[in-house]
XYZ file of C-alpha atoms in Angstrom:
713
model
C 3.730 37.564 6.663
C 0.652 38.894 4.952
C -2.227 39.596 7.137
C -4.434 37.456 4.710
C -2.140 34.512 5.233
C -1.902 35.000 8.938
C -5.623 34.938 9.256
C -5.877 31.854 7.144
C -3.332 30.015 9.167
C -4.622 30.787 12.444
C -8.486 29.987 11.345
C -6.922 26.565 10.353
C -4.822 26.178 13.546
C -7.896 26.545 15.505
C -9.608 23.592 14.009
C -6.633 21.302 14.575
C -5.901 21.866 18.183
C -3.940 18.378 18.207
C -1.333 19.288 15.608
C 2.307 18.098 16.440
C 3.934 21.457 15.357
C 7.227 21.858 13.392
C 9.463 24.447 14.502
C 11.489 26.350 11.643
C 14.608 27.125 13.429
C 17.123 29.905 11.744
C 20.626 29.839 12.397
C 23.329 31.546 10.478
C 26.826 30.591 9.526
C 29.785 31.786 7.126
C 30.082 30.094 3.920
C 33.458 28.742 2.798
C 35.625 30.448 0.201
C 34.399 33.978 1.401
C 30.762 33.305 -0.064
C 29.235 35.299 2.695
C 26.737 34.992 5.748
C 24.139 32.202 5.023
C 20.905 31.779 6.799
C 19.811 27.970 7.218
C 16.118 27.191 8.307
C 15.819 23.752 9.943
C 12.450 21.891 10.105
C 12.129 19.943 13.140
C 9.156 18.877 15.225
C 11.547 17.873 18.328
C 10.688 14.289 18.053
C 13.053 11.525 16.653
C 12.975 10.066 12.967
C 10.170 7.947 13.913
C 7.851 10.687 14.068
C 8.324 12.652 10.757
C 8.083 16.270 10.419
C 4.688 17.527 8.840
C 3.009 20.566 7.874
C -0.049 21.606 9.701
C -1.343 25.308 9.897
C 0.785 26.249 12.980
C 3.832 24.306 11.346
C 3.265 26.434 8.086
C 2.939 29.576 10.304
C 6.249 28.893 12.103
C 7.921 28.583 8.545
C 6.197 31.715 7.388
C 7.768 33.708 10.649
C 11.198 32.155 9.659
C 11.000 33.565 6.146
C 9.851 36.981 7.564
C 13.018 36.981 9.519
C 15.391 35.981 6.457
C 13.608 38.046 3.780
C 14.460 41.228 6.091
C 18.016 40.100 6.234
C 18.294 39.409 2.573
C 16.763 42.597 1.767
C 19.232 44.307 4.193
C 22.177 42.469 2.484
C 23.058 40.794 5.816
C 22.933 37.154 4.104
C 23.897 36.113 0.588
C 21.679 32.916 0.596
C 19.092 31.054 2.609
C 18.556 27.191 2.795
C 16.078 24.916 4.114
C 16.695 21.449 5.513
C 15.465 18.861 8.052
C 16.163 16.987 11.167
C 18.295 13.855 11.121
C 17.110 11.259 8.638
C 13.986 13.628 7.832
C 13.295 16.487 5.613
C 9.584 16.672 5.691
C 6.609 14.450 4.776
C 4.143 16.996 3.912
C 0.542 17.929 5.193
C -0.585 16.495 8.532
C -3.465 14.302 7.339
C -4.742 14.228 10.824
C -5.595 17.749 10.502
C -7.018 17.204 6.748
C -9.530 14.412 8.490
C -11.114 17.116 10.622
C -12.016 19.639 7.903
C -15.795 20.012 7.083
C -16.237 23.008 5.136
C -14.932 23.718 1.418
C -13.616 27.065 2.463
C -11.363 25.497 5.193
C -10.139 23.252 2.707
C -9.368 26.098 0.528
C -7.401 28.021 3.148
C -5.262 24.881 3.735
C -4.123 24.987 0.099
C -3.858 28.667 -0.088
C -1.949 28.731 3.207
C 0.701 26.220 2.102
C 1.197 28.071 -1.391
C 1.413 31.644 0.363
C 4.131 30.390 2.504
C 6.146 28.176 0.123
C 6.036 30.381 -2.667
C 7.769 33.223 -0.641
C 10.853 31.256 -1.081
C 11.008 31.952 -4.890
C 10.796 35.792 -4.273
C 13.495 36.673 -1.845
C 16.516 38.935 -2.676
C 18.984 36.083 -2.487
C 18.935 32.527 -4.029
C 17.476 29.911 -1.915
C 18.546 26.408 -1.708
C 16.672 23.028 -0.375
C 19.054 20.311 1.099
C 16.932 17.095 0.954
C 18.790 15.478 3.738
C 16.300 12.709 4.470
C 12.710 11.303 3.467
C 10.930 13.937 1.714
C 7.277 13.498 0.538
C 4.245 15.710 -0.637
C 4.695 19.173 0.711
C 8.106 18.307 1.691
C 9.119 17.877 -1.772
C 7.235 20.872 -2.767
C 8.693 23.469 -0.420
C 12.018 22.616 -1.880
C 10.555 23.001 -5.583
C 9.868 26.517 -4.543
C 13.648 27.282 -3.888
C 16.217 28.302 -6.727
C 18.503 25.153 -6.069
C 18.203 21.643 -4.471
C 20.778 18.977 -3.361
C 19.893 15.648 -2.314
C 21.708 12.732 -0.240
C 22.542 9.568 -1.569
C 21.400 8.005 1.659
C 17.897 9.381 1.032
C 15.422 6.317 1.130
C 12.186 7.550 0.222
C 11.018 10.737 -2.024
C 7.568 11.090 -3.711
C 4.587 12.982 -4.401
C 2.098 10.427 -3.100
C -1.085 12.479 -3.178
C -2.661 10.748 -6.025
C -2.258 7.334 -4.229
C -4.315 8.992 -1.442
C -6.962 10.680 -3.330
C -5.588 14.261 -3.459
C -3.279 16.009 -5.955
C 0.249 17.756 -5.066
C -1.438 21.027 -4.126
C 1.515 23.110 -2.615
C 3.051 23.666 -6.371
C 3.772 19.989 -7.113
C 1.671 19.819 -10.346
C 2.459 23.357 -11.588
C 6.283 23.350 -10.602
C 7.795 19.847 -11.425
C 6.714 19.963 -15.007
C 8.383 23.216 -15.447
C 11.490 22.131 -13.897
C 12.072 18.336 -15.347
C 9.459 18.283 -18.195
C 6.091 16.755 -18.356
C 6.812 13.188 -18.952
C 9.069 12.989 -15.940
C 6.686 14.719 -13.854
C 3.841 12.384 -15.024
C 6.046 9.510 -13.902
C 6.645 10.928 -10.530
C 2.965 12.308 -9.853
C 0.829 9.832 -11.713
C 2.756 6.744 -12.574
C 4.582 6.150 -9.119
C 1.713 7.154 -6.990
C -0.686 4.424 -8.875
C 2.144 1.889 -8.460
C 1.584 1.375 -4.748
C 3.079 4.816 -4.028
C 6.377 3.655 -5.538
C 9.272 5.647 -3.784
C 12.576 7.374 -5.428
C 16.123 7.092 -3.976
C 18.112 10.034 -3.597
C 20.156 9.205 -6.938
C 16.923 8.902 -8.877
C 15.966 12.235 -7.756
C 19.121 13.799 -8.967
C 19.144 11.741 -12.308
C 15.455 13.045 -12.940
C 16.856 16.689 -12.681
C 14.952 17.431 -9.422
C 18.149 17.980 -7.594
C 20.940 19.784 -9.149
C 23.576 17.997 -6.841
C 23.887 14.627 -5.283
C 26.229 14.155 -2.082
C 27.072 11.247 0.202
C 24.862 11.132 3.231
C 27.786 11.049 5.724
C 28.632 14.612 5.362
C 25.780 15.666 3.193
C 25.155 19.234 4.595
C 28.886 20.130 4.700
C 29.144 19.138 1.044
C 25.855 20.889 0.266
C 27.066 24.047 1.804
C 30.370 23.929 -0.103
C 28.538 23.332 -3.256
C 26.301 26.591 -2.365
C 29.295 28.768 -1.907
C 30.537 27.715 -5.188
C 27.158 28.375 -6.883
C 26.963 31.906 -5.231
C 30.576 32.658 -6.217
C 29.933 31.627 -9.792
C 32.565 28.710 -9.718
C 29.561 26.312 -10.380
C 26.801 27.238 -12.798
C 23.870 24.932 -12.728
C 22.316 24.484 -16.346
C 18.952 22.913 -16.778
C 17.677 21.286 -20.081
C 15.180 23.390 -21.709
C 11.744 22.037 -21.343
C 9.657 20.696 -24.578
C 6.498 22.750 -24.586
C 5.417 21.192 -27.725
C 3.676 17.800 -28.789
C 5.976 16.080 -26.143
C 3.996 17.885 -23.057
C 0.657 16.848 -24.712
C 1.855 13.290 -25.124
C 2.925 12.796 -21.572
C -0.530 14.049 -20.328
C -2.027 11.460 -22.614
C 0.183 8.901 -21.238
C -0.753 9.843 -17.783
C -4.254 9.573 -18.672
C -3.660 5.972 -20.116
C -1.728 4.976 -16.848
C -4.789 6.306 -14.687
C -7.194 4.505 -16.779
C -5.380 1.284 -16.558
C -5.125 1.757 -12.907
C -8.492 3.243 -11.605
C -10.752 3.124 -14.790
C -12.095 6.437 -14.083
C -13.286 5.591 -10.847
C -11.142 7.882 -8.686
C -10.892 11.521 -9.851
C -7.298 12.613 -8.213
C -5.113 11.524 -10.977
C -7.535 13.275 -13.655
C -7.562 16.480 -11.759
C -3.685 16.267 -11.266
C -3.265 15.726 -15.030
C -5.510 18.672 -16.035
C -3.093 21.046 -13.872
C -0.193 19.615 -15.626
C -1.767 20.078 -18.948
C -2.468 23.644 -18.150
C 1.031 24.193 -16.619
C 2.449 23.893 -20.258
C 2.093 27.913 -20.446
C 4.567 28.291 -17.522
C 1.883 30.521 -15.614
C 2.621 29.320 -12.167
C 0.204 31.706 -10.368
C -2.570 30.345 -12.370
C -1.384 26.712 -11.672
C -1.266 27.413 -7.858
C -4.936 28.691 -7.998
C -6.000 25.619 -10.000
C -4.254 23.304 -7.131
C -5.950 25.206 -4.715
C -9.429 24.421 -5.947
C -8.602 20.939 -6.876
C -7.120 20.291 -3.289
C -10.433 21.804 -1.730
C -12.652 19.781 -3.742
C -10.825 16.457 -3.325
C -10.697 17.126 0.394
C -14.308 17.364 0.546
C -14.869 14.476 -1.512
C -15.140 10.662 -0.732
C -11.945 9.402 -2.222
C -9.338 11.378 -0.119
C -11.484 10.349 3.037
C -11.374 6.814 2.141
C -7.507 7.117 1.067
C -6.754 8.597 4.465
C -8.892 5.721 6.021
C -6.800 3.243 4.105
C -3.483 4.983 5.295
C -4.730 4.701 8.934
C -5.716 1.130 8.515
C -2.124 0.212 7.012
C -0.289 2.242 9.069
C -1.957 2.262 12.641
C -4.420 -0.633 12.905
C -2.194 -3.067 11.367
C 0.362 -2.393 14.048
C -2.123 -2.948 16.877
C -4.261 -5.989 15.734
C -7.688 -6.053 17.346
C -8.399 -9.000 19.579
C -4.661 -10.206 19.774
C -3.515 -11.569 23.257
C -1.016 -10.095 25.336
C 2.706 -10.267 23.597
C 4.047 -11.295 26.841
C 2.394 -14.828 26.350
C 4.072 -15.355 23.149
C 6.942 -18.267 23.167
C 10.072 -17.950 21.400
C 10.657 -19.660 18.204
C 13.959 -20.819 17.627
C 13.187 -23.560 14.789
C 10.514 -23.844 12.224
C 9.100 -26.828 10.465
C 7.324 -26.890 7.060
C 5.296 -29.887 6.154
C 5.237 -29.992 2.500
C 7.829 -28.864 -0.174
C 5.676 -27.649 -2.974
C 6.003 -24.092 -4.315
C 3.720 -22.639 -1.555
C 5.669 -24.722 1.220
C 8.854 -23.601 -0.267
C 7.637 -19.816 -0.311
C 6.917 -20.200 3.216
C 10.256 -21.873 4.198
C 12.015 -18.904 2.323
C 10.001 -16.150 4.364
C 10.465 -17.844 7.753
C 14.213 -18.250 6.769
C 14.808 -14.459 5.694
C 12.909 -12.890 8.440
C 13.448 -15.019 11.554
C 17.003 -16.342 10.480
C 16.475 -19.729 12.368
C 16.917 -23.214 11.177
C 13.893 -24.255 8.939
C 13.241 -27.785 7.772
C 10.948 -29.197 5.352
C 9.403 -32.454 4.729
C 7.605 -34.245 2.066
C 6.559 -37.922 0.863
C 9.731 -38.459 -1.210
C 13.281 -37.367 -1.399
C 12.988 -35.888 -4.993
C 10.039 -33.400 -3.639
C 12.261 -32.376 -0.474
C 15.192 -31.766 -2.568
C 13.076 -29.597 -5.093
C 11.953 -27.610 -2.246
C 15.343 -26.965 -0.573
C 16.654 -26.233 -4.135
C 14.011 -23.652 -4.834
C 14.884 -21.772 -1.531
C 18.719 -21.944 -2.423
C 17.870 -20.581 -5.916
C 15.909 -17.747 -4.338
C 18.783 -16.797 -1.884
C 21.025 -16.778 -4.910
C 18.934 -14.425 -6.758
C 19.026 -12.021 -3.810
C 22.874 -12.322 -3.663
C 22.936 -11.624 -7.636
C 20.811 -8.395 -6.964
C 23.008 -7.208 -4.201
C 20.140 -7.644 -1.570
C 22.309 -9.780 0.870
C 26.051 -10.441 0.799
C 28.038 -13.688 0.331
C 28.333 -14.281 3.979
C 24.483 -13.834 4.611
C 23.802 -16.140 1.579
C 26.065 -18.920 2.970
C 24.477 -18.572 6.473
C 20.757 -18.474 4.989
C 21.510 -21.738 2.836
C 23.037 -23.563 5.908
C 19.927 -22.992 8.008
C 17.419 -24.672 5.410
C 17.384 -28.459 5.226
C 14.981 -31.143 4.210
C 14.324 -34.474 5.674
C 11.598 -37.422 5.119
C 11.241 -38.424 8.699
C 9.156 -36.038 10.605
C 10.470 -37.216 13.979
C 13.892 -36.143 12.823
C 13.006 -32.969 11.334
C 10.315 -31.615 14.027
C 11.502 -33.093 17.342
C 12.984 -29.774 18.469
C 10.709 -27.423 16.246
C 8.853 -24.503 18.100
C 6.507 -23.624 15.085
C 5.301 -26.051 12.477
C 3.145 -25.249 9.398
C 1.569 -27.419 7.041
C 1.120 -26.506 3.350
C -0.490 -29.702 2.052
C -3.516 -30.492 -0.135
C -6.585 -28.534 0.682
C -8.650 -31.584 2.061
C -9.595 -32.014 5.749
C -8.639 -35.540 5.951
C -5.246 -35.083 4.555
C -4.709 -32.093 7.108
C -5.727 -33.976 9.951
C -3.616 -37.090 9.193
C -0.495 -34.657 8.734
C -1.355 -32.835 12.307
C -1.646 -36.472 14.008
C 1.845 -37.410 12.562
C 3.306 -34.086 13.436
C 1.918 -34.118 17.013
C 3.275 -37.500 17.694
C 6.911 -36.264 17.330
C 6.755 -32.364 17.871
C 7.575 -30.723 21.411
C 4.567 -30.432 23.835
C 4.918 -26.388 23.375
C 5.317 -26.462 19.643
C 2.445 -24.508 17.488
C 0.817 -26.459 14.861
C -0.246 -23.851 12.231
C -2.115 -24.663 8.973
C -1.953 -22.571 5.693
C -5.483 -23.685 4.797
C -7.572 -21.104 2.805
C -10.941 -22.206 3.867
C -11.160 -25.386 5.748
C -12.260 -25.263 9.617
C -9.221 -24.991 11.965
C -11.408 -26.340 14.703
C -12.347 -29.619 12.970
C -8.494 -29.987 11.838
C -7.506 -29.930 15.422
C -10.540 -31.984 16.716
C -8.725 -35.579 16.793
C -5.608 -34.208 18.556
C -4.531 -34.667 22.109
C -3.682 -30.904 22.261
C -6.008 -29.046 20.121
C -5.319 -25.711 21.911
C -1.907 -25.389 20.064
C -3.444 -25.536 16.576
C -4.069 -21.992 14.908
C -4.815 -20.929 11.489
C -1.790 -18.903 9.392
C -3.404 -18.243 6.133
C -0.966 -16.395 3.656
C -1.747 -15.084 0.436
C -0.067 -15.711 -2.858
C 2.407 -14.439 -3.882
C 3.705 -14.765 -0.189
C 6.678 -12.413 -0.429
C 4.518 -9.416 -2.022
C 0.990 -9.661 -0.192
C 1.358 -8.406 3.393
C -1.935 -10.024 4.694
C -1.906 -12.967 7.078
C -5.356 -14.114 8.654
C -4.489 -15.650 11.831
C -7.529 -17.974 12.686
C -8.469 -18.722 16.173
C -10.072 -22.399 16.481
C -12.621 -22.976 19.168
C -9.980 -24.461 21.520
C -6.739 -22.359 20.512
C -5.337 -20.987 23.791
C -3.801 -17.528 24.345
C -0.190 -18.609 24.352
C -0.456 -20.263 21.006
C -2.347 -17.200 19.433
C 0.127 -14.987 20.968
C 3.162 -16.625 19.656
C 1.417 -16.964 16.345
C 1.083 -13.139 16.380
C 4.706 -12.578 17.548
C 5.719 -14.797 14.572
C 3.620 -12.398 12.100
C 5.284 -9.444 13.360
C 8.687 -10.726 12.797
C 7.837 -12.002 9.198
C 6.575 -8.265 8.818
C 3.136 -9.301 7.836
C -0.133 -7.566 8.605
C -1.730 -9.906 11.000
C -5.648 -9.810 11.384
C -7.607 -12.052 14.009
C -10.303 -14.065 12.290
C -13.118 -16.576 13.574
C -12.924 -19.859 12.504
C -15.446 -19.493 9.943
C -15.670 -20.955 6.520
C -13.142 -19.384 4.104
C -12.480 -16.718 6.775
C -12.336 -13.035 5.331
C -10.940 -12.549 1.849
C -11.801 -15.706 0.238
C -15.348 -15.677 1.476
C -15.917 -12.087 0.308
C -14.250 -12.784 -3.219
C -16.054 -15.890 -3.727
C -19.546 -14.254 -3.161
C -18.049 -11.406 -5.302
C -17.006 -13.729 -8.188
C -19.786 -16.171 -7.630
C -22.467 -13.254 -8.106
C -20.676 -12.513 -11.463
C -20.634 -15.969 -12.470
C -24.188 -16.313 -11.694
C -24.820 -13.238 -13.830
C -23.025 -14.834 -16.779
C -24.710 -18.153 -16.397
C -28.086 -16.673 -16.327
C -27.287 -15.046 -19.606
C -25.358 -11.801 -19.472
C -22.407 -11.685 -21.775
C -19.187 -12.062 -20.234
C -17.874 -8.733 -21.404
C -20.858 -6.874 -19.733
C -20.604 -8.718 -16.491
C -16.806 -7.811 -16.441
C -17.384 -4.189 -17.344
C -19.898 -3.818 -14.958
C -17.530 -3.798 -11.931
C -14.945 -1.138 -13.695
C -15.965 1.613 -11.437
C -14.587 -0.056 -8.456
C -11.357 0.631 -9.948
C -9.861 -3.080 -9.024
C -6.368 -3.907 -9.986
C -7.963 -6.514 -12.436
C -11.209 -7.828 -13.853
C -12.993 -10.489 -11.810
C -12.172 -13.298 -14.625
C -8.385 -12.315 -14.928
C -8.308 -12.799 -11.183
C -9.838 -15.965 -11.382
C -7.188 -16.971 -13.868
C -4.402 -15.717 -11.491
C -5.992 -17.646 -8.571
C -6.770 -20.573 -10.872
C -10.261 -21.911 -11.684
C -10.003 -25.176 -9.873
C -9.081 -23.367 -6.579
C -11.862 -21.038 -7.345
C -14.147 -23.965 -7.840
C -12.944 -25.761 -4.599
C -13.629 -22.744 -2.577
C -16.930 -22.216 -4.022
C -17.688 -25.778 -3.187
C -16.980 -25.371 0.397
C -18.695 -22.411 0.840
C -21.723 -23.898 -0.934
C -21.619 -26.609 1.802
C -21.502 -24.100 4.546
C -24.135 -21.430 3.080
C -25.735 -23.093 0.184
C -28.511 -20.296 0.198
C -25.882 -17.687 -0.981
C -22.927 -19.566 -2.587
C -23.529 -21.586 -5.883
C -21.355 -23.640 -7.560
C -21.299 -22.726 -11.201
C -21.734 -25.620 -13.629
C -19.956 -23.491 -16.247
C -16.801 -22.946 -14.061
C -16.842 -26.796 -13.409
C -16.851 -27.366 -17.056
C -13.959 -25.032 -17.563
C -12.019 -26.812 -14.893
C -13.145 -30.137 -16.119
C -11.773 -29.141 -19.704
C -8.270 -28.304 -18.031
C -8.421 -24.686 -18.905
C -6.437 -21.868 -17.067
C -8.899 -19.278 -17.482
C -11.623 -17.879 -19.637
C -9.274 -15.594 -21.984
C -6.579 -16.210 -24.606
C -4.002 -13.446 -24.987
C -2.491 -12.525 -28.471
C 1.031 -11.576 -28.862
C 0.058 -8.567 -30.635
C -2.052 -7.130 -27.973
C -1.590 -8.938 -24.692
C -3.190 -6.324 -22.509
C -6.361 -6.927 -24.286
C -7.521 -10.689 -23.634
C -10.083 -12.128 -25.720
C -12.830 -15.016 -24.592
C -11.372 -18.322 -25.480
C -13.492 -19.821 -28.378
C -13.124 -23.018 -26.559
C -14.636 -21.593 -23.163
C -17.284 -20.015 -25.278
C -18.183 -23.211 -26.665
C -18.381 -24.755 -23.249
C -20.603 -21.913 -21.602
C -24.363 -22.600 -21.244
C -26.348 -19.679 -20.693
C -29.778 -18.691 -19.864
C -31.889 -15.664 -21.449
C -31.687 -13.012 -18.597
C -29.435 -10.418 -19.934
C -28.718 -7.477 -17.425
C -27.293 -4.179 -18.058
C -23.901 -3.058 -16.693
C -25.817 -1.078 -13.833
C -28.220 -3.897 -13.135
C -25.132 -6.447 -12.952
C -22.947 -3.880 -10.682
C -26.085 -3.521 -8.346
C -26.347 -7.405 -8.042
C -22.835 -7.904 -7.186
C -22.579 -4.816 -4.512
C -25.560 -6.022 -2.938
C -24.216 -9.611 -2.554
C -20.955 -8.068 -1.334
C -22.740 -5.960 1.257
C -24.962 -8.606 2.408
C -22.144 -11.079 3.176
C -20.038 -8.421 5.017
C -23.080 -7.436 7.034
C -23.508 -11.190 7.895
C -19.550 -11.778 8.782
C -20.082 -8.924 10.998
C -22.917 -10.345 12.598
C -21.247 -13.550 13.151
C -18.227 -12.024 14.541
C -15.757 -13.178 11.873
C -13.648 -9.810 12.527
C -13.858 -7.485 15.186
C -15.251 -4.442 13.099
C -15.698 -3.317 9.379
C -12.126 -1.799 9.525
C -10.546 -5.412 9.575
C -12.580 -6.443 6.465
C -11.040 -3.338 4.554
C -7.795 -3.958 5.954
C -7.972 -7.609 4.845
C -8.849 -6.641 1.361
C -6.382 -3.929 0.863
C -3.654 -6.208 2.040
C -4.715 -9.429 0.860
C -6.352 -9.124 -2.460
C -5.151 -5.628 -3.610
C -8.466 -3.829 -3.255
C -8.194 -0.184 -4.148
C -6.599 2.078 -1.644
C -8.688 5.055 -2.975
C -11.919 2.967 -2.124
C -10.710 2.329 1.549
C -11.217 -1.295 0.866
C -14.742 -1.931 0.195
C -17.006 -0.536 3.099
C -16.642 3.093 2.533
C -17.309 2.669 -1.009
C -20.630 0.851 -0.294
C -21.637 3.375 2.329
C -20.987 6.314 -0.335
C -22.909 4.426 -2.862
C -25.753 3.963 -0.692
C -25.489 0.182 -1.013
C -25.263 -0.669 2.809
C -28.024 1.299 3.395
C -29.994 -0.452 0.812
C -29.035 -3.710 1.811
C -28.593 -3.704 5.592
C -30.527 -0.633 6.406
C -27.495 1.075 7.895
C -23.961 1.986 6.758
C -20.810 0.125 7.810
C -18.872 3.031 9.193
C -19.958 5.990 11.335
C -19.993 9.384 9.981
C -16.558 10.819 9.641
C -14.523 7.681 9.823
C -13.991 7.391 6.094
C -16.221 10.369 4.918
C -16.330 13.946 5.948
C -17.331 14.655 9.457
C -20.817 15.436 10.366
């Protein structure tokens, strides 16, 4: 171990006293076929697979010490090869982000990058071949430590393999950007580093890792290490020769980088630096100079660690991984009642999606009702068809498919369907009178303990329950479309909802594998209220005279997954209009009802745009919609429009927090990330508003304390 590396890691360890330390255990074994004595390093933090192995500064120092030992043995001829693997189910999942959060100085961030490089790169300079055995989950630095080895094997059972750094706001900074394109080619490296990361951190399976050329051999999970060691012996004996394709360092490399830039532009619109920094390093790695590549990684890593995007990315990660599992304000789990049968009022598309979700996750009887047999049959038929699709894709077997189909049924008579149901959810027309009537009919036939849940997106849960004998068992259970994909579930407590009903709702949400956030019974709750204010301000700007293209382009720096008017098309202009009318009644001074939007809905238009077959990715304003628009003569610049929109959103969030709609700003962000696809790299919305100075300008203070989604003071 060099003195410089020792000092770097010691200094970093002092900044991170709470590190969960990974040990690097060295053991020796005799390889088969007379291939000699072998040193195997196992990475293990002493905890089970639910606490994955990470690399903090002390963990890196431990690995470095293990390499000191095997380096000496290799130099003396005591071993013929060196391997590295992980504990059961886990190889290693990269840098310990809890430590990264604590860094306050650029020099300390630089030390983390250099420390990792100094340790990992030693594996490529030993006197004997080195082998990485990816036995389980490998991410980030866990992938990179293996890239520094001479050879790699991977388990068919490996469930998750990725370089997720760009997703979080970093670059693969311990060799990934420099080594991977030189191993598998720039185009495949761009797919792993940029494309997969920006597609919600898409993971690779073991077979894909092998097919991409990252691993040299693929073995079954049951005897993975044993087979890897037999293969290792064959490599060392010369029985197996690993051949890797020649890397194209010509135009193909440049085209790959250009493709990566196009992907980044489509996903973050230049608003987040990580993808572009990673692409710069990949582009420069074309000359094969790994030392220079590692230096570029160090610099990029340090710059990004001290920037807002990474801090927001870590904040998002903590929200989704930690806060989501412990919802603020949720009652004691012990109060929850068992749910052995579910009723769904309605058999339309939304109701059918809900029925399918409850059926798959709870595996209890689910019964749908509607106003006529044809609708009921269509709803049950939809669920059956979706089960068949799962069967066809191999996601379930025939027995499971038969069992699920047998559990779903449909009836016209609510008394027949709901007399023994424990949880009944309505998904009928969004009109308060209709929903009150439905609940009155359900209450008359349902058991006294049954939860009555509403999937309303904007109406008052308290008002819905106000005419019932037992309003305390009514709870808001607002899903987001598409139900199977978006994780958020807004759980709304009416004024009379009791703790047992609320606890049961949270218990069901957990079984549904949804991110549940407790929300006060306020108009449109969280996501729809913020999106309606956001969209409403853009609509106001258009109505006042700003061209549609300028208003849309104004919010591109937020890096949203789609433009506001494309989102409106997805939601449906009629639904958007309905929610804006609901909020206009509640808050007429801030929420307007656009006459232009009303005209678009009246004309039966599905959106503002038309799409050509030649260029479907570039929509054009529908001439018929353009003819409907009545605009004023106030034309704003992109910057002025963006300020108007962000000021409106900051004001609304401030008011929502004052009203106690949710416990904290963190819940607003969790809702937007999981319910509206708001960018992970922004941390939702409040860190962005703080960073851009909007919170201070509008509300006189930031939403979050220094260090929560920013560099600590």
